[in-house]
Amino acid sequence: MKKTVHILSLLIITAFSAAGQNLVTGTVSDSTGQPVAGASVTYSRVNSELISGYSVSDANGRFRLSISLSEDSISLGIRHIDYEPGNMVIKNEPGNHTIRLYKKIHTLPNIIVSPPPIYKWNDTLHYNVSAFQSNQDMVIGDIIKKLPGMEMVGDRILYQGKPIQKYYINGLDLLEGRYNLANDNLPVDAVQSVQVLENNQPVKILDSLIFSDRASLNIRLKKITTTGSAKIGAGLSPLLRDINITPMTFTKSFQSINTFQSNNIGEDVARQLNTFATGNMFDQSDFAGLNDNSHAAFVHIQDIASPNFNEKKWLNNNINLLSSNFLYKLQNNLELKGSVSYVNDYRQKAGLSHTTLFTAGQDIDFTENIQNSYNRNELTGNLILLKNEKNIYFKNNLRFSGRWFGDKGHLEKTDAGEILQQKKLQDRYLSNRLTLTTFLKRQLIIFNSYIGYNETPQGLSVMPGPFEPLLNNNLPYERVYQSISFTNFNTDNYLSFVKGFKGISLMPKAGISYQQQVLNSAVDITANGVERKLGNDFINQLRLTTLIAYLDVKAQYKTPKWKIDMDIPVRLRNYHSRDQIRGIRHALTRPTFEPGLLTIYQLNKNFETSFSSAYTYQTGNINTLYNAFLLSSYRNLEKYNASLPESNTWSNALRINFKDPLRSVFAGISYSYAMTSRNYLFRSALDANGYTIVEMDWQNNTQQMQSVSADYSKYFIPIKTIIKTKGNINWAQSDYRINNLQEKVSTRGYTASLEINNSSVRFLNIQYETNLSVIYNNLSGKAMDKIVMNFHKLNTGITFAKNQTIIVNTNYYITSLKSEANQLFIDILYRSTLPKQKMYLEINFMNLLNNQTFVRLYNLEYAIIRNNFQLRPRQVIFTVRFRF
């Protein structure tokens, strides 16, 4: 057979030669001798790129070429995608050749794989921080306020219109709701992503039983690390300082944020200690006042309302803050965490306040030239032991605070001359909340106990004394002093259990709430150098005791489409007040039924609708219960005739949310309606100088409020632009009695806002923001002045050279006051970045146009107030920033 094949080959070669063509054959193999199929073999003249013919190797690597050229030599080219190309020169004659190829090493171009700006995995929404970061962003709070679907109202974080309930860092709740400490100090470069945990149930033992309609936030760091920031700044006009040293540690078993901050540049760093997150269902009480450790201030010096824009332009302060926060993960999954903070804050306010009080008769106008100073010292802390597992939840939270306030007011009033005011207030607070949730055999049992106590002595001194007809028989006198002692004890304790079956969860609870408030007050006056105490009309010795026994059944139903939550509480309320001076006792026993409903329907993966309705019963507290007059400010004297005020509120809200994380779109529209029925009416007696005596009449009346709002936000990825817009319309109507005439006050308000953030050009970032508000007030058909305010903000950051940035911030304020010019503010910041040293050098020029005052117009129920607020002067500050 082989002999036959050889003879046929010779015959073919001979035939080609006779025809003037040479037959060239061969085999293509790799470096190991294995045949290579699919190789392209071409021939051409030597040193020519023109191909004259080609062949392809078969499965055995063999090829054949019929050469039609007459040259003595030809060039062969061998190509294969997986091998290095080969070239060889052979004689132009019949022959058989062996060609060997060698594997090609493919070098692909660099490919950068990055996650999308926003994506969703299960119930967690992930925001990639680097996608939203610009050259102006320093801390994580700068990123959060830009994220689509999220907004910051003041310092409070909202996700699709609702406040977040928890703020985690790497999955741990270090700050217990005081998340501004992280927002304002955690370097943005240390954060990988911001995660929104939708429908988050923070209590693990309830995860499959009780759903939550609130979201939580988790800050995911790039690595477990020690980080933080520091800055040291000094400046002029006047002598300025700005110090912030905030080291942070985040490991798997330990977290801490410690900070020392001190400045007089107008930054209120004490707001970083405010609690904003709502916490879980066990951290709250159903009864107002049981969670609030804020001091009960019955008196105040006459203030001037603060402007509603950047505080660094107007806040004349001198503040020092020291705070330490820690979290240890102990054995058996226990967490020990706590904090201690101290604030010393001194601030001054100055300005001119013009007030117009509208009555059915003649309007009352007066002007106050106000110069106030405020001094606050505050020590607060808490200690928490927590165990949060699938089979047990235990938390004990011990909180304490001590506050000392000293305020002074110097006021010049139209036709009244100089008035001096001084307020002193102390507040001492201690509370403990214990929650235990565990299984007793197969039954889930919940025990929750809260106990709190605070005492708040305070006093107000006014010189010369006001209300001469009532306090000193129409005669001038030198001084009046209102002294007050107030104590408050409250406790709330309940026992509950949870039962779940076929998508339905029941959580009945039974408990008792008890509160005792004691108010003692007296008024002293000094006339002709003689101090004397006023009689019983100005002395309160009042005790209010509240006892509430309650049975509450929470029922939940959950399917992939529906979430329904019903609260069915039955409460027996007992109130008892005693006025020891007048021997007056009041007792009230009131059974109440206050149901609540929440329904959530998931139309599809993008649309969700929710509806809530609730009926609540409220009573006044000791603040609206005293029989004797109490001087709350130099021009307000109040008493409330000792009967217990009652009100019922029916509130409803409907909201439709849309979200499409892949397209970075979030939107929502909502409507709310509330009606309150009251058995009381405030009666205000106004004199021609604006002095007001407030009492209470017992007359049934109603208040109504309606609101429509819509919001939209989107991240346009190709042009790196974030757009947020929001609008709101609200109406309100209520009854008052002014100078013995019953008046109906109606209010309409319209607001709209737009935010645009563009960083499509690497060296340029532009942030634009505008908002418009229009307010109409109507007093019994008489239109009060319309208030229109419009604000524009343009922030431009330009990186003009490597690591060199200039940020120009302009603010333009428009008001409806024809007598006042619109105002423009310009600030310029230069920043030089030293990446290797993790250092920033800054020069900040603030209020370059040296605006002296700012005009703010706002309304009360039957008053419009125009404030000319004194601003900080032009100033410059040099700052060095570090990142740990």
mmCIF file of N, CA, C and O in Angstrom, residues 157-239:
data_model
loop_
_atom_site.group_PDB
_atom_site.id
_atom_site.type_symbol
_atom_site.label_atom_id
_atom_site.label_comp_id
_atom_site.label_asym_id
_atom_site.label_seq_id
_atom_site.Cartn_x
_atom_site.Cartn_y
_atom_site.Cartn_z
ATOM 1 N N ILE A 157 -30.848 61.738 58.165
ATOM 2 C CA ILE A 157 -30.793 61.003 56.909
ATOM 3 C C ILE A 157 -32.138 60.338 56.651
ATOM 4 O O ILE A 157 -32.658 59.623 57.511
ATOM 5 N N LEU A 158 -32.680 60.553 55.441
ATOM 6 C CA LEU A 158 -33.926 59.924 55.026
ATOM 7 C C LEU A 158 -33.669 59.075 53.792
ATOM 8 O O LEU A 158 -32.889 59.461 52.912
ATOM 9 N N TYR A 159 -34.320 57.923 53.741
ATOM 10 C CA TYR A 159 -34.296 57.075 52.556
ATOM 11 C C TYR A 159 -35.716 56.923 52.046
ATOM 12 O O TYR A 159 -36.594 56.441 52.768
ATOM 13 N N GLN A 160 -35.957 57.376 50.851
ATOM 14 C CA GLN A 160 -37.285 57.390 50.220
ATOM 15 C C GLN A 160 -38.343 57.957 51.177
ATOM 16 O O GLN A 160 -39.416 57.402 51.370
ATOM 17 N N GLY A 161 -37.995 59.095 51.774
ATOM 18 C CA GLY A 161 -38.933 59.867 52.573
ATOM 19 C C GLY A 161 -39.041 59.482 54.029
ATOM 20 O O GLY A 161 -39.728 60.162 54.786
ATOM 21 N N LYS A 162 -38.358 58.399 54.475
ATOM 22 C CA LYS A 162 -38.464 57.958 55.864
ATOM 23 C C LYS A 162 -37.098 57.994 56.548
ATOM 24 O O LYS A 162 -36.086 57.634 55.933
ATOM 25 N N PRO A 163 -37.038 58.405 57.829
ATOM 26 C CA PRO A 163 -35.758 58.410 58.537
ATOM 27 C C PRO A 163 -35.208 56.991 58.682
ATOM 28 O O PRO A 163 -35.966 56.028 58.867
ATOM 29 N N ILE A 164 -33.896 56.859 58.583
ATOM 30 C CA ILE A 164 -33.292 55.550 58.799
ATOM 31 C C ILE A 164 -33.403 55.186 60.278
ATOM 32 O O ILE A 164 -33.484 56.047 61.144
ATOM 33 N N GLN A 165 -33.423 53.863 60.567
ATOM 34 C CA GLN A 165 -33.566 53.449 61.955
ATOM 35 C C GLN A 165 -32.242 53.051 62.604
ATOM 36 O O GLN A 165 -32.109 53.108 63.820
ATOM 37 N N LYS A 166 -31.249 52.654 61.820
ATOM 38 C CA LYS A 166 -29.937 52.294 62.366
ATOM 39 C C LYS A 166 -28.844 52.796 61.435
ATOM 40 O O LYS A 166 -29.031 52.897 60.222
ATOM 41 N N TYR A 167 -27.682 53.088 62.012
ATOM 42 C CA TYR A 167 -26.512 53.533 61.261
ATOM 43 C C TYR A 167 -25.352 52.644 61.709
ATOM 44 O O TYR A 167 -24.808 52.799 62.800
ATOM 45 N N TYR A 168 -25.011 51.652 60.852
ATOM 46 C CA TYR A 168 -23.953 50.710 61.186
ATOM 47 C C TYR A 168 -22.644 51.111 60.504
ATOM 48 O O TYR A 168 -22.641 51.738 59.443
ATOM 49 N N ILE A 169 -21.541 50.725 61.115
ATOM 50 C CA ILE A 169 -20.222 50.803 60.495
ATOM 51 C C ILE A 169 -19.653 49.397 60.516
ATOM 52 O O ILE A 169 -19.463 48.811 61.585
ATOM 53 N N ASN A 170 -19.438 48.822 59.335
ATOM 54 C CA ASN A 170 -19.030 47.413 59.214
ATOM 55 C C ASN A 170 -19.960 46.494 60.005
ATOM 56 O O ASN A 170 -19.525 45.547 60.659
ATOM 57 N N GLY A 171 -21.257 46.784 59.963
ATOM 58 C CA GLY A 171 -22.259 45.916 60.570
ATOM 59 C C GLY A 171 -22.464 46.094 62.053
ATOM 60 O O GLY A 171 -23.279 45.379 62.646
ATOM 61 N N LEU A 172 -21.775 47.051 62.690
ATOM 62 C CA LEU A 172 -21.901 47.257 64.138
ATOM 63 C C LEU A 172 -22.464 48.654 64.407
ATOM 64 O O LEU A 172 -22.090 49.631 63.758
ATOM 65 N N ASP A 173 -23.355 48.726 65.405
ATOM 66 C CA ASP A 173 -24.004 49.989 65.769
ATOM 67 C C ASP A 173 -23.230 50.636 66.905
ATOM 68 O O ASP A 173 -23.590 50.521 68.076
ATOM 69 N N LEU A 174 -22.161 51.315 66.577
ATOM 70 C CA LEU A 174 -21.320 51.948 67.583
ATOM 71 C C LEU A 174 -21.975 53.175 68.196
ATOM 72 O O LEU A 174 -21.900 53.394 69.396
ATOM 73 N N LEU A 175 -22.663 53.992 67.380
ATOM 74 C CA LEU A 175 -23.036 55.347 67.786
ATOM 75 C C LEU A 175 -24.449 55.474 68.328
ATOM 76 O O LEU A 175 -24.821 56.545 68.810
ATOM 77 N N GLU A 176 -25.275 54.427 68.229
ATOM 78 C CA GLU A 176 -26.627 54.465 68.799
ATOM 79 C C GLU A 176 -27.404 55.709 68.345
ATOM 80 O O GLU A 176 -28.018 56.410 69.154
ATOM 81 N N GLY A 177 -27.386 55.978 67.040
ATOM 82 C CA GLY A 177 -28.191 57.061 66.485
ATOM 83 C C GLY A 177 -27.487 58.393 66.369
ATOM 84 O O GLY A 177 -27.977 59.289 65.690
ATOM 85 N N ARG A 178 -26.316 58.564 67.015
ATOM 86 C CA ARG A 178 -25.592 59.839 66.929
ATOM 87 C C ARG A 178 -24.622 59.785 65.744
ATOM 88 O O ARG A 178 -23.410 59.978 65.893
ATOM 89 N N TYR A 179 -25.186 59.570 64.549
ATOM 90 C CA TYR A 179 -24.326 59.247 63.415
ATOM 91 C C TYR A 179 -23.603 60.452 62.820
ATOM 92 O O TYR A 179 -22.752 60.290 61.953
ATOM 93 N N ASN A 180 -23.902 61.667 63.283
ATOM 94 C CA ASN A 180 -23.147 62.811 62.772
ATOM 95 C C ASN A 180 -21.677 62.747 63.159
ATOM 96 O O ASN A 180 -20.827 63.356 62.496
ATOM 97 N N LEU A 181 -21.354 62.040 64.243
ATOM 98 C CA LEU A 181 -19.952 61.871 64.604
ATOM 99 C C LEU A 181 -19.176 61.172 63.497
ATOM 100 O O LEU A 181 -18.010 61.482 63.239
ATOM 101 N N ALA A 182 -19.814 60.220 62.826
ATOM 102 C CA ALA A 182 -19.180 59.547 61.695
ATOM 103 C C ALA A 182 -19.332 60.358 60.414
ATOM 104 O O ALA A 182 -18.372 60.525 59.652
ATOM 105 N N ASN A 183 -20.533 60.866 60.159
ATOM 106 C CA ASN A 183 -20.774 61.603 58.922
ATOM 107 C C ASN A 183 -19.816 62.781 58.738
ATOM 108 O O ASN A 183 -19.364 63.067 57.636
ATOM 109 N N ASP A 184 -19.511 63.478 59.837
ATOM 110 C CA ASP A 184 -18.712 64.697 59.740
ATOM 111 C C ASP A 184 -17.219 64.463 59.915
ATOM 112 O O ASP A 184 -16.436 65.416 59.768
ATOM 113 N N ASN A 185 -16.796 63.213 60.227
ATOM 114 C CA ASN A 185 -15.389 62.991 60.541
ATOM 115 C C ASN A 185 -14.752 61.783 59.854
ATOM 116 O O ASN A 185 -13.532 61.714 59.758
ATOM 117 N N LEU A 186 -15.549 60.821 59.392
ATOM 118 C CA LEU A 186 -14.990 59.626 58.752
ATOM 119 C C LEU A 186 -14.518 59.980 57.345
ATOM 120 O O LEU A 186 -15.321 60.369 56.501
ATOM 121 N N PRO A 187 -13.201 59.850 57.052
ATOM 122 C CA PRO A 187 -12.702 60.224 55.719
ATOM 123 C C PRO A 187 -13.369 59.408 54.621
ATOM 124 O O PRO A 187 -13.524 58.189 54.731
ATOM 125 N N VAL A 188 -13.736 60.082 53.553
ATOM 126 C CA VAL A 188 -14.428 59.401 52.467
ATOM 127 C C VAL A 188 -13.515 58.371 51.804
ATOM 128 O O VAL A 188 -13.987 57.349 51.290
ATOM 129 N N ASP A 189 -12.202 58.596 51.830
ATOM 130 C CA ASP A 189 -11.277 57.655 51.198
ATOM 131 C C ASP A 189 -11.204 56.321 51.925
ATOM 132 O O ASP A 189 -10.683 55.346 51.379
ATOM 133 N N ALA A 190 -11.713 56.260 53.167
ATOM 134 C CA ALA A 190 -11.681 55.006 53.918
ATOM 135 C C ALA A 190 -12.909 54.142 53.653
ATOM 136 O O ALA A 190 -12.980 53.004 54.114
ATOM 137 N N VAL A 191 -13.888 54.655 52.894
ATOM 138 C CA VAL A 191 -15.174 53.975 52.716
ATOM 139 C C VAL A 191 -15.249 53.368 51.327
ATOM 140 O O VAL A 191 -14.967 54.026 50.330
ATOM 141 N N GLN A 192 -15.656 52.109 51.259
ATOM 142 C CA GLN A 192 -15.840 51.442 49.979
ATOM 143 C C GLN A 192 -17.246 51.630 49.440
ATOM 144 O O GLN A 192 -17.432 51.958 48.268
ATOM 145 N N SER A 193 -18.247 51.438 50.301
ATOM 146 C CA SER A 193 -19.624 51.557 49.830
ATOM 147 C C SER A 193 -20.539 51.962 50.969
ATOM 148 O O SER A 193 -20.232 51.767 52.143
ATOM 149 N N VAL A 194 -21.661 52.544 50.572
ATOM 150 C CA VAL A 194 -22.760 52.837 51.493
ATOM 151 C C VAL A 194 -23.883 51.871 51.155
ATOM 152 O O VAL A 194 -24.332 51.814 50.008
ATOM 153 N N GLN A 195 -24.324 51.102 52.142
ATOM 154 C CA GLN A 195 -25.345 50.091 51.912
ATOM 155 C C GLN A 195 -26.636 50.482 52.618
ATOM 156 O O GLN A 195 -26.618 50.915 53.770
ATOM 157 N N VAL A 196 -27.744 50.333 51.909
ATOM 158 C CA VAL A 196 -29.066 50.547 52.493
ATOM 159 C C VAL A 196 -29.704 49.188 52.712
ATOM 160 O O VAL A 196 -29.939 48.434 51.760
ATOM 161 N N LEU A 197 -29.964 48.859 53.972
ATOM 162 C CA LEU A 197 -30.601 47.591 54.320
ATOM 163 C C LEU A 197 -32.105 47.833 54.396
ATOM 164 O O LEU A 197 -32.629 48.320 55.398
ATOM 165 N N GLU A 198 -32.794 47.534 53.314
ATOM 166 C CA GLU A 198 -34.227 47.809 53.250
ATOM 167 C C GLU A 198 -34.994 46.847 54.141
ATOM 168 O O GLU A 198 -34.623 45.684 54.304
ATOM 169 N N ASN A 199 -36.094 47.365 54.718
ATOM 170 C CA ASN A 199 -36.965 46.555 55.578
ATOM 171 C C ASN A 199 -36.146 45.819 56.633
ATOM 172 O O ASN A 199 -36.355 44.638 56.905
ATOM 173 N N ASN A 200 -35.218 46.540 57.240
ATOM 174 C CA ASN A 200 -34.272 45.928 58.173
ATOM 175 C C ASN A 200 -34.910 45.720 59.544
ATOM 176 O O ASN A 200 -35.475 46.649 60.130
ATOM 177 N N GLN A 201 -34.829 44.499 60.048
ATOM 178 C CA GLN A 201 -35.252 44.185 61.408
ATOM 179 C C GLN A 201 -33.981 44.036 62.251
ATOM 180 O O GLN A 201 -33.280 43.038 62.182
ATOM 181 N N PRO A 202 -33.638 45.056 63.059
ATOM 182 C CA PRO A 202 -32.376 45.026 63.808
ATOM 183 C C PRO A 202 -32.322 43.934 64.872
ATOM 184 O O PRO A 202 -31.229 43.507 65.253
ATOM 185 N N VAL A 203 -33.481 43.487 65.355
ATOM 186 C CA VAL A 203 -33.524 42.464 66.405
ATOM 187 C C VAL A 203 -33.573 41.097 65.726
ATOM 188 O O VAL A 203 -34.576 40.716 65.127
ATOM 189 N N LYS A 204 -32.485 40.344 65.810
ATOM 190 C CA LYS A 204 -32.356 39.105 65.040
ATOM 191 C C LYS A 204 -33.395 38.064 65.439
ATOM 192 O O LYS A 204 -33.873 37.296 64.600
ATOM 193 N N ILE A 205 -33.776 38.010 66.701
ATOM 194 C CA ILE A 205 -34.718 36.994 67.155
ATOM 195 C C ILE A 205 -36.111 37.228 66.571
ATOM 196 O O ILE A 205 -36.941 36.304 66.514
ATOM 197 N N LEU A 206 -36.374 38.469 66.094
ATOM 198 C CA LEU A 206 -37.677 38.798 65.502
ATOM 199 C C LEU A 206 -37.642 38.803 63.973
ATOM 200 O O LEU A 206 -38.645 39.111 63.332
ATOM 201 N N ASP A 207 -36.503 38.438 63.392
ATOM 202 C CA ASP A 207 -36.292 38.638 61.959
ATOM 203 C C ASP A 207 -37.352 37.963 61.089
ATOM 204 O O ASP A 207 -37.799 38.516 60.101
ATOM 205 N N SER A 208 -37.754 36.760 61.435
ATOM 206 C CA SER A 208 -38.736 36.048 60.619
ATOM 207 C C SER A 208 -40.160 36.213 61.145
ATOM 208 O O SER A 208 -41.095 35.641 60.586
ATOM 209 N N LEU A 209 -40.323 37.017 62.225
ATOM 210 C CA LEU A 209 -41.637 37.141 62.842
ATOM 211 C C LEU A 209 -42.250 38.527 62.688
ATOM 212 O O LEU A 209 -43.426 38.658 62.343
ATOM 213 N N ILE A 210 -41.464 39.581 62.938
ATOM 214 C CA ILE A 210 -41.976 40.946 62.901
ATOM 215 C C ILE A 210 -41.198 41.713 61.858
ATOM 216 O O ILE A 210 -39.985 41.897 61.976
ATOM 217 N N PHE A 211 -41.881 42.164 60.799
ATOM 218 C CA PHE A 211 -41.183 42.913 59.759
ATOM 219 C C PHE A 211 -41.079 44.382 60.141
ATOM 220 O O PHE A 211 -41.804 44.893 60.994
ATOM 221 N N SER A 212 -40.167 45.058 59.494
ATOM 222 C CA SER A 212 -39.982 46.497 59.677
ATOM 223 C C SER A 212 -40.125 47.180 58.320
ATOM 224 O O SER A 212 -39.700 46.655 57.295
ATOM 225 N N ASP A 213 -40.730 48.375 58.307
ATOM 226 C CA ASP A 213 -40.865 49.131 57.059
ATOM 227 C C ASP A 213 -39.780 50.186 56.931
ATOM 228 O O ASP A 213 -39.810 51.000 56.017
ATOM 229 N N ARG A 214 -38.807 50.190 57.848
ATOM 230 C CA ARG A 214 -37.744 51.183 57.826
ATOM 231 C C ARG A 214 -36.440 50.580 57.321
ATOM 232 O O ARG A 214 -36.198 49.383 57.458
ATOM 233 N N ALA A 215 -35.605 51.432 56.772
ATOM 234 C CA ALA A 215 -34.297 51.017 56.279
ATOM 235 C C ALA A 215 -33.213 51.415 57.270
ATOM 236 O O ALA A 215 -33.373 52.358 58.049
ATOM 237 N N SER A 216 -32.109 50.688 57.235
ATOM 238 C CA SER A 216 -30.923 51.025 58.004
ATOM 239 C C SER A 216 -29.764 51.258 57.049
ATOM 240 O O SER A 216 -29.777 50.804 55.899
ATOM 241 N N LEU A 217 -28.765 51.968 57.540
ATOM 242 C CA LEU A 217 -27.602 52.307 56.725
ATOM 243 C C LEU A 217 -26.379 51.574 57.278
ATOM 244 O O LEU A 217 -26.193 51.492 58.491
ATOM 245 N N ASN A 218 -25.561 51.036 56.378
ATOM 246 C CA ASN A 218 -24.303 50.405 56.777
ATOM 247 C C ASN A 218 -23.160 51.022 55.979
ATOM 248 O O ASN A 218 -23.202 51.061 54.747
ATOM 249 N N ILE A 219 -22.149 51.508 56.698
ATOM 250 C CA ILE A 219 -20.964 52.074 56.062
ATOM 251 C C ILE A 219 -19.915 50.963 55.997
ATOM 252 O O ILE A 219 -19.424 50.493 57.026
ATOM 253 N N ARG A 220 -19.609 50.524 54.787
ATOM 254 C CA ARG A 220 -18.648 49.444 54.591
ATOM 255 C C ARG A 220 -17.278 50.041 54.261
ATOM 256 O O ARG A 220 -17.102 50.730 53.254
ATOM 257 N N LEU A 221 -16.311 49.782 55.133
ATOM 258 C CA LEU A 221 -14.979 50.340 54.965
ATOM 259 C C LEU A 221 -14.153 49.504 53.998
ATOM 260 O O LEU A 221 -14.440 48.318 53.767
ATOM 261 N N LYS A 222 -13.106 50.103 53.443
ATOM 262 C CA LYS A 222 -12.248 49.394 52.500
ATOM 263 C C LYS A 222 -11.432 48.307 53.188
ATOM 264 O O LYS A 222 -11.119 47.279 52.597
ATOM 265 N N LYS A 223 -11.068 48.535 54.447
ATOM 266 C CA LYS A 223 -10.319 47.542 55.197
ATOM 267 C C LYS A 223 -10.536 47.805 56.677
ATOM 268 O O LYS A 223 -10.997 48.869 57.085
ATOM 269 N N ILE A 224 -10.224 46.793 57.476
ATOM 270 C CA ILE A 224 -10.280 46.947 58.921
ATOM 271 C C ILE A 224 -9.059 47.764 59.324
ATOM 272 O O ILE A 224 -7.914 47.358 59.105
ATOM 273 N N THR A 225 -9.283 48.907 59.915
ATOM 274 C CA THR A 225 -8.183 49.853 59.992
ATOM 275 C C THR A 225 -8.355 50.832 61.141
ATOM 276 O O THR A 225 -9.415 50.953 61.736
ATOM 277 N N THR A 226 -7.266 51.536 61.413
ATOM 278 C CA THR A 226 -7.303 52.739 62.227
ATOM 279 C C THR A 226 -7.260 53.919 61.269
ATOM 280 O O THR A 226 -6.372 54.016 60.425
ATOM 281 N N THR A 227 -8.233 54.780 61.368
ATOM 282 C CA THR A 227 -8.319 55.907 60.452
ATOM 283 C C THR A 227 -8.739 57.138 61.247
ATOM 284 O O THR A 227 -8.595 57.185 62.467
ATOM 285 N N GLY A 228 -9.255 58.103 60.566
ATOM 286 C CA GLY A 228 -9.684 59.321 61.240
ATOM 287 C C GLY A 228 -9.167 60.538 60.517
ATOM 288 O O GLY A 228 -8.569 60.462 59.433
ATOM 289 N N SER A 229 -9.398 61.683 61.120
ATOM 290 C CA SER A 229 -8.999 62.930 60.494
ATOM 291 C C SER A 229 -8.614 63.925 61.578
ATOM 292 O O SER A 229 -8.979 63.782 62.749
ATOM 293 N N ALA A 230 -7.862 64.919 61.167
ATOM 294 C CA ALA A 230 -7.476 65.999 62.066
ATOM 295 C C ALA A 230 -7.314 67.265 61.254
ATOM 296 O O ALA A 230 -6.961 67.223 60.066
ATOM 297 N N LYS A 231 -7.583 68.392 61.874
ATOM 298 C CA LYS A 231 -7.331 69.669 61.228
ATOM 299 C C LYS A 231 -6.973 70.699 62.281
ATOM 300 O O LYS A 231 -7.474 70.670 63.414
ATOM 301 N N ILE A 232 -6.094 71.579 61.899
ATOM 302 C CA ILE A 232 -5.678 72.683 62.758
ATOM 303 C C ILE A 232 -5.720 73.937 61.906
ATOM 304 O O ILE A 232 -5.051 74.032 60.868
ATOM 305 N N GLY A 233 -6.534 74.898 62.328
ATOM 306 C CA GLY A 233 -6.691 76.114 61.545
ATOM 307 C C GLY A 233 -6.567 77.355 62.410
ATOM 308 O O GLY A 233 -6.916 77.351 63.597
ATOM 309 N N ALA A 234 -6.078 78.426 61.805
ATOM 310 C CA ALA A 234 -5.970 79.718 62.486
ATOM 311 C C ALA A 234 -6.257 80.800 61.465
ATOM 312 O O ALA A 234 -5.949 80.664 60.278
ATOM 313 N N GLY A 235 -6.861 81.900 61.945
ATOM 314 C CA GLY A 235 -7.220 82.958 61.015
ATOM 315 C C GLY A 235 -7.406 84.289 61.702
ATOM 316 O O GLY A 235 -7.108 84.464 62.891
ATOM 317 N N LEU A 236 -7.990 85.233 60.916
ATOM 318 C CA LEU A 236 -8.107 86.611 61.369
ATOM 319 C C LEU A 236 -9.530 87.123 61.201
ATOM 320 O O LEU A 236 -10.324 86.564 60.458
ATOM 321 N N SER A 237 -9.794 88.204 61.930
ATOM 322 C CA SER A 237 -11.018 89.003 61.879
ATOM 323 C C SER A 237 -12.244 88.254 62.402
ATOM 324 O O SER A 237 -13.156 87.953 61.643
ATOM 325 N N PRO A 238 -12.325 88.065 63.743
ATOM 326 C CA PRO A 238 -11.261 88.302 64.741
ATOM 327 C C PRO A 238 -10.237 87.164 64.728
ATOM 328 O O PRO A 238 -10.170 86.417 63.754
ATOM 329 N N LEU A 239 -9.461 87.021 65.812
ATOM 330 C CA LEU A 239 -8.504 85.921 65.898
ATOM 331 C C LEU A 239 -9.277 84.610 65.938
ATOM 332 O O LEU A 239 -10.098 84.383 66.819
#
